[in-house]
Tab-separated table of C-alpha atoms in Angstrom:
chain	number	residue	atom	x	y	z
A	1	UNK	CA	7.255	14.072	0.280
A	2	UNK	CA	7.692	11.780	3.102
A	3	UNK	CA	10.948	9.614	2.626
A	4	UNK	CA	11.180	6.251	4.952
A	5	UNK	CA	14.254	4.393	4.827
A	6	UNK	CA	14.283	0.803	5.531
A	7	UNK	CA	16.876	-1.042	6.870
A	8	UNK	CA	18.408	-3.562	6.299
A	9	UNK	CA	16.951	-4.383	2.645
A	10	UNK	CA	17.526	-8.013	3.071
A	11	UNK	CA	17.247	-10.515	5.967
A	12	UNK	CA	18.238	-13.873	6.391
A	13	UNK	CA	16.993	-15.457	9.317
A	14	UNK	CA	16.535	-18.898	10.495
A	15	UNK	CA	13.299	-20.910	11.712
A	16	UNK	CA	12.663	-19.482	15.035
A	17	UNK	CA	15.289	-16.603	14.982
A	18	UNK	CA	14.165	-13.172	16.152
A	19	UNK	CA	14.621	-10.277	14.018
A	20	UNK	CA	13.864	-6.239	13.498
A	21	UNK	CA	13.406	-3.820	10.699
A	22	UNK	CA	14.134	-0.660	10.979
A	23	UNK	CA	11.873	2.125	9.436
A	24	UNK	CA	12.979	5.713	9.612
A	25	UNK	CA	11.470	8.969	8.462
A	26	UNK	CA	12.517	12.162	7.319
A	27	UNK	CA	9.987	13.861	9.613
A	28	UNK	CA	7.835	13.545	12.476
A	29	UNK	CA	4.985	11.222	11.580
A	30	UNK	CA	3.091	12.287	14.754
A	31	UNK	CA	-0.295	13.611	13.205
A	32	UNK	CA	-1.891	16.794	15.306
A	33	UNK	CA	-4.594	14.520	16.497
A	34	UNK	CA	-2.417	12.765	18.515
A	35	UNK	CA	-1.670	9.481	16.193
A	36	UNK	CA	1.018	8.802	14.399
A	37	UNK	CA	0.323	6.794	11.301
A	38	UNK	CA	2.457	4.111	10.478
A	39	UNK	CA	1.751	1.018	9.329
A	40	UNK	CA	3.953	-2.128	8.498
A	41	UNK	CA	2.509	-4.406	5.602
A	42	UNK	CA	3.946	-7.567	4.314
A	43	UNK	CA	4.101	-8.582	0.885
A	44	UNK	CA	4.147	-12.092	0.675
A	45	UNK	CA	5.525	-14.226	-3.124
A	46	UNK	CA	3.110	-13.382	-5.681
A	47	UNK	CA	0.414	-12.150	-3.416
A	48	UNK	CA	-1.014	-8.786	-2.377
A	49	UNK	CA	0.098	-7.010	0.299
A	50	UNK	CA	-1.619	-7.356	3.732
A	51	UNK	CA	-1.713	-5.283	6.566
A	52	UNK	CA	0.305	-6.281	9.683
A	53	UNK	CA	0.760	-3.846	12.163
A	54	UNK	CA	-1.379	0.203	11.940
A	55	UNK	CA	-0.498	3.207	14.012
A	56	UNK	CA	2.734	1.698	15.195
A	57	UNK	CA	2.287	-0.942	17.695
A	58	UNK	CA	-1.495	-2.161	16.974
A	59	UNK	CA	-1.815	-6.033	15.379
A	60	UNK	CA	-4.272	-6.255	12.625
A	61	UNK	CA	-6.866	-8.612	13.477
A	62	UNK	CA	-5.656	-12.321	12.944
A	63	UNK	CA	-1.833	-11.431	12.549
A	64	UNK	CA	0.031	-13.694	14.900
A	65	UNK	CA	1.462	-11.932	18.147
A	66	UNK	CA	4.950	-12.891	17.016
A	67	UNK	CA	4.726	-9.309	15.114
A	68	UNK	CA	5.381	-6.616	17.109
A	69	UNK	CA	5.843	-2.358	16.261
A	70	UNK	CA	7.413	0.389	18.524
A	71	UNK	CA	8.818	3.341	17.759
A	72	UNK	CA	8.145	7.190	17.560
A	73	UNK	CA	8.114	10.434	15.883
A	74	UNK	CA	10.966	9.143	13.217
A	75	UNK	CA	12.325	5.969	14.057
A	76	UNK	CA	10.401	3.038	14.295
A	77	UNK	CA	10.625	-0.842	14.369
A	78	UNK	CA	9.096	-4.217	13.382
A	79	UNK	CA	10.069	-7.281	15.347
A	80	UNK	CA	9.341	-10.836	14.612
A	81	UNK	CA	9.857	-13.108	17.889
A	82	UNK	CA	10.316	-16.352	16.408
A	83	UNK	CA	10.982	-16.344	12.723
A	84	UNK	CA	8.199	-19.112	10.500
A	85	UNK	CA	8.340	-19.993	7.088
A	86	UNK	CA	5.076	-18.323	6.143
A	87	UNK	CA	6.246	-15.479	7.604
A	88	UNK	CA	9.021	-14.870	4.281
A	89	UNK	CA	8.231	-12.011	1.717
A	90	UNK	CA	9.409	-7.872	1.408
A	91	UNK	CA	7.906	-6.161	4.308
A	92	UNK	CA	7.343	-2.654	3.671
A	93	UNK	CA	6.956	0.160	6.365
A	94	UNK	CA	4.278	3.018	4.852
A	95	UNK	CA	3.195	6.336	6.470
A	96	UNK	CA	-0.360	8.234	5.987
A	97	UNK	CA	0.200	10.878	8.383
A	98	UNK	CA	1.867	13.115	5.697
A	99	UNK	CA	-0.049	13.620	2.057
A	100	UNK	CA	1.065	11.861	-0.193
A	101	UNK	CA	0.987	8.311	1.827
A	102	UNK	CA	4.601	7.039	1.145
A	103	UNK	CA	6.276	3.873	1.434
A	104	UNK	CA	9.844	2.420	2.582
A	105	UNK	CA	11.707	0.577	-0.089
A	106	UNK	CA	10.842	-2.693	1.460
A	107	UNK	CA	13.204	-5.551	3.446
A	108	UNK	CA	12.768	-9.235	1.807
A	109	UNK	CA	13.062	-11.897	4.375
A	110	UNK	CA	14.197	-15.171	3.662
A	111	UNK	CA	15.533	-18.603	4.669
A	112	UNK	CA	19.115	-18.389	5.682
B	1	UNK	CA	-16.582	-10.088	3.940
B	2	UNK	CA	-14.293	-7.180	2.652
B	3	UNK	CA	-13.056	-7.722	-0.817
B	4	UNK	CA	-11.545	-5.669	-3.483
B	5	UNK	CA	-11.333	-6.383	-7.644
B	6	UNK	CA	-9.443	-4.441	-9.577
B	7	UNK	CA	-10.078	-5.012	-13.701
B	8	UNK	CA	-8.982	-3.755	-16.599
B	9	UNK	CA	-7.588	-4.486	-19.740
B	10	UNK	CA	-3.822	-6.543	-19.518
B	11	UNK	CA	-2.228	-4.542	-22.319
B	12	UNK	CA	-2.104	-1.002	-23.210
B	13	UNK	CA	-0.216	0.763	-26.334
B	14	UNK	CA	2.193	3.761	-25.577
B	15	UNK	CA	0.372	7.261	-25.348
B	16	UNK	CA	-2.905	5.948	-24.466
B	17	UNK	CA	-5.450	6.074	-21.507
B	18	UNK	CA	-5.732	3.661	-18.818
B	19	UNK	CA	-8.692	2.523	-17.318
B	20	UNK	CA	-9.044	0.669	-14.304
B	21	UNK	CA	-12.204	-0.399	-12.367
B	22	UNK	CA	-12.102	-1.161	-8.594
B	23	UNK	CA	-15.163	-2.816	-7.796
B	24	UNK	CA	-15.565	-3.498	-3.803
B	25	UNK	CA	-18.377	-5.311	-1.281
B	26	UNK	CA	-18.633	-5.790	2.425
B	27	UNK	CA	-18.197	-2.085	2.899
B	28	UNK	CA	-19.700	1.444	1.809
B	29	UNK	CA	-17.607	3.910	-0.415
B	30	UNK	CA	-19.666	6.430	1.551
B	31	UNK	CA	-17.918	4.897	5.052
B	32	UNK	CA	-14.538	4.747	3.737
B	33	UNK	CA	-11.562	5.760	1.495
B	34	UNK	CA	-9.935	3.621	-1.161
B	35	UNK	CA	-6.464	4.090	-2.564
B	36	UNK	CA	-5.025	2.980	-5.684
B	37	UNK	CA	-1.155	1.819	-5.205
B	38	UNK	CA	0.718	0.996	-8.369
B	39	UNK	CA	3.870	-2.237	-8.278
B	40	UNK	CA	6.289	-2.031	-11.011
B	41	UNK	CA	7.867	-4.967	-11.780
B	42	UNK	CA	10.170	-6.755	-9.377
B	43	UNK	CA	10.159	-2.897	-7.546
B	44	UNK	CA	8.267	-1.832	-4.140
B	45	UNK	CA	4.932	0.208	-3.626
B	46	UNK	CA	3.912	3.833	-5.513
B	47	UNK	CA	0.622	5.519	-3.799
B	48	UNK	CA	-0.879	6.894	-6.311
B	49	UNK	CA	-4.256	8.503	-5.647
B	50	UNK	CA	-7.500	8.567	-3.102
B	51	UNK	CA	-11.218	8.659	-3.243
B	52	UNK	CA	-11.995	9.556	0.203
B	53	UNK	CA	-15.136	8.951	1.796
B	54	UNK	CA	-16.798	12.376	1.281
B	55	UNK	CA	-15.677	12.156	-2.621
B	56	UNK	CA	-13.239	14.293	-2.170
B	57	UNK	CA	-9.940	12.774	-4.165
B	58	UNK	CA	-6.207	13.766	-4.142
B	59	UNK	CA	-3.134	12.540	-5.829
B	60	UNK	CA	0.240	11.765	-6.130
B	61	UNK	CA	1.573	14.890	-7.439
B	62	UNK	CA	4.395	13.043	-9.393
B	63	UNK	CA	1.178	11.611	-11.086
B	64	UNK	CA	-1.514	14.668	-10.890
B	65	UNK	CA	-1.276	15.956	-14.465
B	66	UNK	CA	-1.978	12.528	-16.056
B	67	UNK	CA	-4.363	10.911	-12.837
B	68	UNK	CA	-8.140	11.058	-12.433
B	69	UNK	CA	-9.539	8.683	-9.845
B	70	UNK	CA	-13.593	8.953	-9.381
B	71	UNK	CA	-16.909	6.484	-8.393
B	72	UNK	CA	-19.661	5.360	-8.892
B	73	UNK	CA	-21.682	4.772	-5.209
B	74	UNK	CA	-24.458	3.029	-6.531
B	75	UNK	CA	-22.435	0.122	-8.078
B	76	UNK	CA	-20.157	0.655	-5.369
B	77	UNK	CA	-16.981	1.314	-7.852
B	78	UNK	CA	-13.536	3.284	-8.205
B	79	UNK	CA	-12.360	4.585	-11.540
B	80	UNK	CA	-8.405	5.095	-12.290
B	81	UNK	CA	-7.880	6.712	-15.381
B	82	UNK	CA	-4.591	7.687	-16.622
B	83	UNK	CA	-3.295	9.063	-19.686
B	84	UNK	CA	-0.176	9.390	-21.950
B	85	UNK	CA	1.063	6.038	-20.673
B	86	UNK	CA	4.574	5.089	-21.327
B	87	UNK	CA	6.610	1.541	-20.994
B	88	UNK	CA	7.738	2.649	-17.022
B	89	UNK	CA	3.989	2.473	-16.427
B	90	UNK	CA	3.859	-1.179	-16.644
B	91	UNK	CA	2.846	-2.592	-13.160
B	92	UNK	CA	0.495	-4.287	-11.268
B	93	UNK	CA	-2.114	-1.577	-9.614
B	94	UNK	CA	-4.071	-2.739	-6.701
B	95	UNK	CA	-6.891	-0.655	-4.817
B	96	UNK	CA	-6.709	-0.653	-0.942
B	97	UNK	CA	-9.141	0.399	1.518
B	98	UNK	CA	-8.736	2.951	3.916
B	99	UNK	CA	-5.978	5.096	5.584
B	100	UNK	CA	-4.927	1.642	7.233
B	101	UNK	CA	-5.257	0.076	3.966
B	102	UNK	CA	-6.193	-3.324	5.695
B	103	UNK	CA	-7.879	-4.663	2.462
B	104	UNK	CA	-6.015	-5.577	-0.949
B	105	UNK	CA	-7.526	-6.238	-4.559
B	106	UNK	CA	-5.621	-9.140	-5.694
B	107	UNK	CA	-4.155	-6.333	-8.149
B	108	UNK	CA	-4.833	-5.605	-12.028
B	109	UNK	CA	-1.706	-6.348	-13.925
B	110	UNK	CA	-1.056	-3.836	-16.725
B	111	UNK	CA	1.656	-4.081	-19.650
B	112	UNK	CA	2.194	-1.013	-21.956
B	113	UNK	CA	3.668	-2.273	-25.226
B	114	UNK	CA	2.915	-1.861	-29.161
């Protein structure tokens, strides 16, 4: 299976502070068709998770453009320009490119 | 509107069967995939199983021997069964839609305790 390593596996940031998590895979997560499937959720207090970013770099509709993916093949990044309270919770990284899907261990952000 | 409700009973005795119901609206099982992910306690996310589109399923293989995931179109539903449950199976379990999975169930929180 898949193994994504998160890093680091806490954050504390302030209000308006930028800051990146690191996702990286133990192989390629470029699919043959081209995409590469990897998708950052976040996992807010009690509550589901929800989809922020998919194949990447694309924003889920109605996530704020403060989020922001890059990466490629193994090493890939989340970036939130401009840290806001709602925005604390574990954010996990999660690939489908590879069967089974597999996820990162998760980075909880929160108030510094 | 795309929603997802996982139920199922809360509590569950050691060595028995699990069954969950995913029931879903706004969408078509026959359009799209849905996942069942599993939350231990306090721990992150464990994919365990599809029903894709086509009906076609596949599953975690750490999970295969006890998993069976299947549907029911016409009420537009996901079955989880699982079997020989032990204490490390308490969690919440939440089905997701889709490769993307860019729709939650609020998740179905099971205990398993005498």
């Amino acid at each position: 299976d898949v193994v994504l390593t998160q890093t680091p596996p806490t954050l504390s940031a302030t209000i308006g502070q930028s800051v990146s998590i690191s996702c990286r895979s133990s192989q390629s997560l470029l699919d043959s068709d081209g995409d590469t499937y990897l998708n950052w959720l976040l996992q807010r207090p009690g509550q589901s998770p929800q989809l922020l970013i998919y194949s990447v770099s694309n924003l889920e509709s109605g996530v704020p453009n403060r989020f922001s993916g890059s990466g490629s093949e193994t090493d890939f990044t989340l970036k939130i320009s401009g840290v806001e309270a709602e925005d604390l919770g574990v954010y996990y990284c999660m690939q489908a490119t590879h069967a089974p899907n597999t996820f990162g261990a998760g980075t909880k952000l929160e108030l510094k | 509107q795309v929603q997802l409700k996982e139920s199922g009973p809360g509590l569950v005795q050691p060595s028995q069967t699990l069954s969950l119901t995913c029931t879903v609206s706004g969408f078509s099982l026959m359009d799209y995939s849905v996942h069942w992910v599993r939350q231990p306690p306090g721990k992150g996310l464990e994919w365990m199983g599809r029903m894709k589109y086509d009906g076609d399923t596949y599953y975690n293989s750490a999970l295969k021997s006890r998993l069976s995931i299947s549907r029911d179109t016409s009420k537009s539903q996901v079955f989880l069964k699982m079997n020989s449950l032990q204490t490390e199976d308490t969690a919440i379990y939440y089905c997701t839609r889709d490769l993307l999975m860019d729709a939650w169930g609020q998740g179905a929180s099971v205990t398993v305790s005498s």
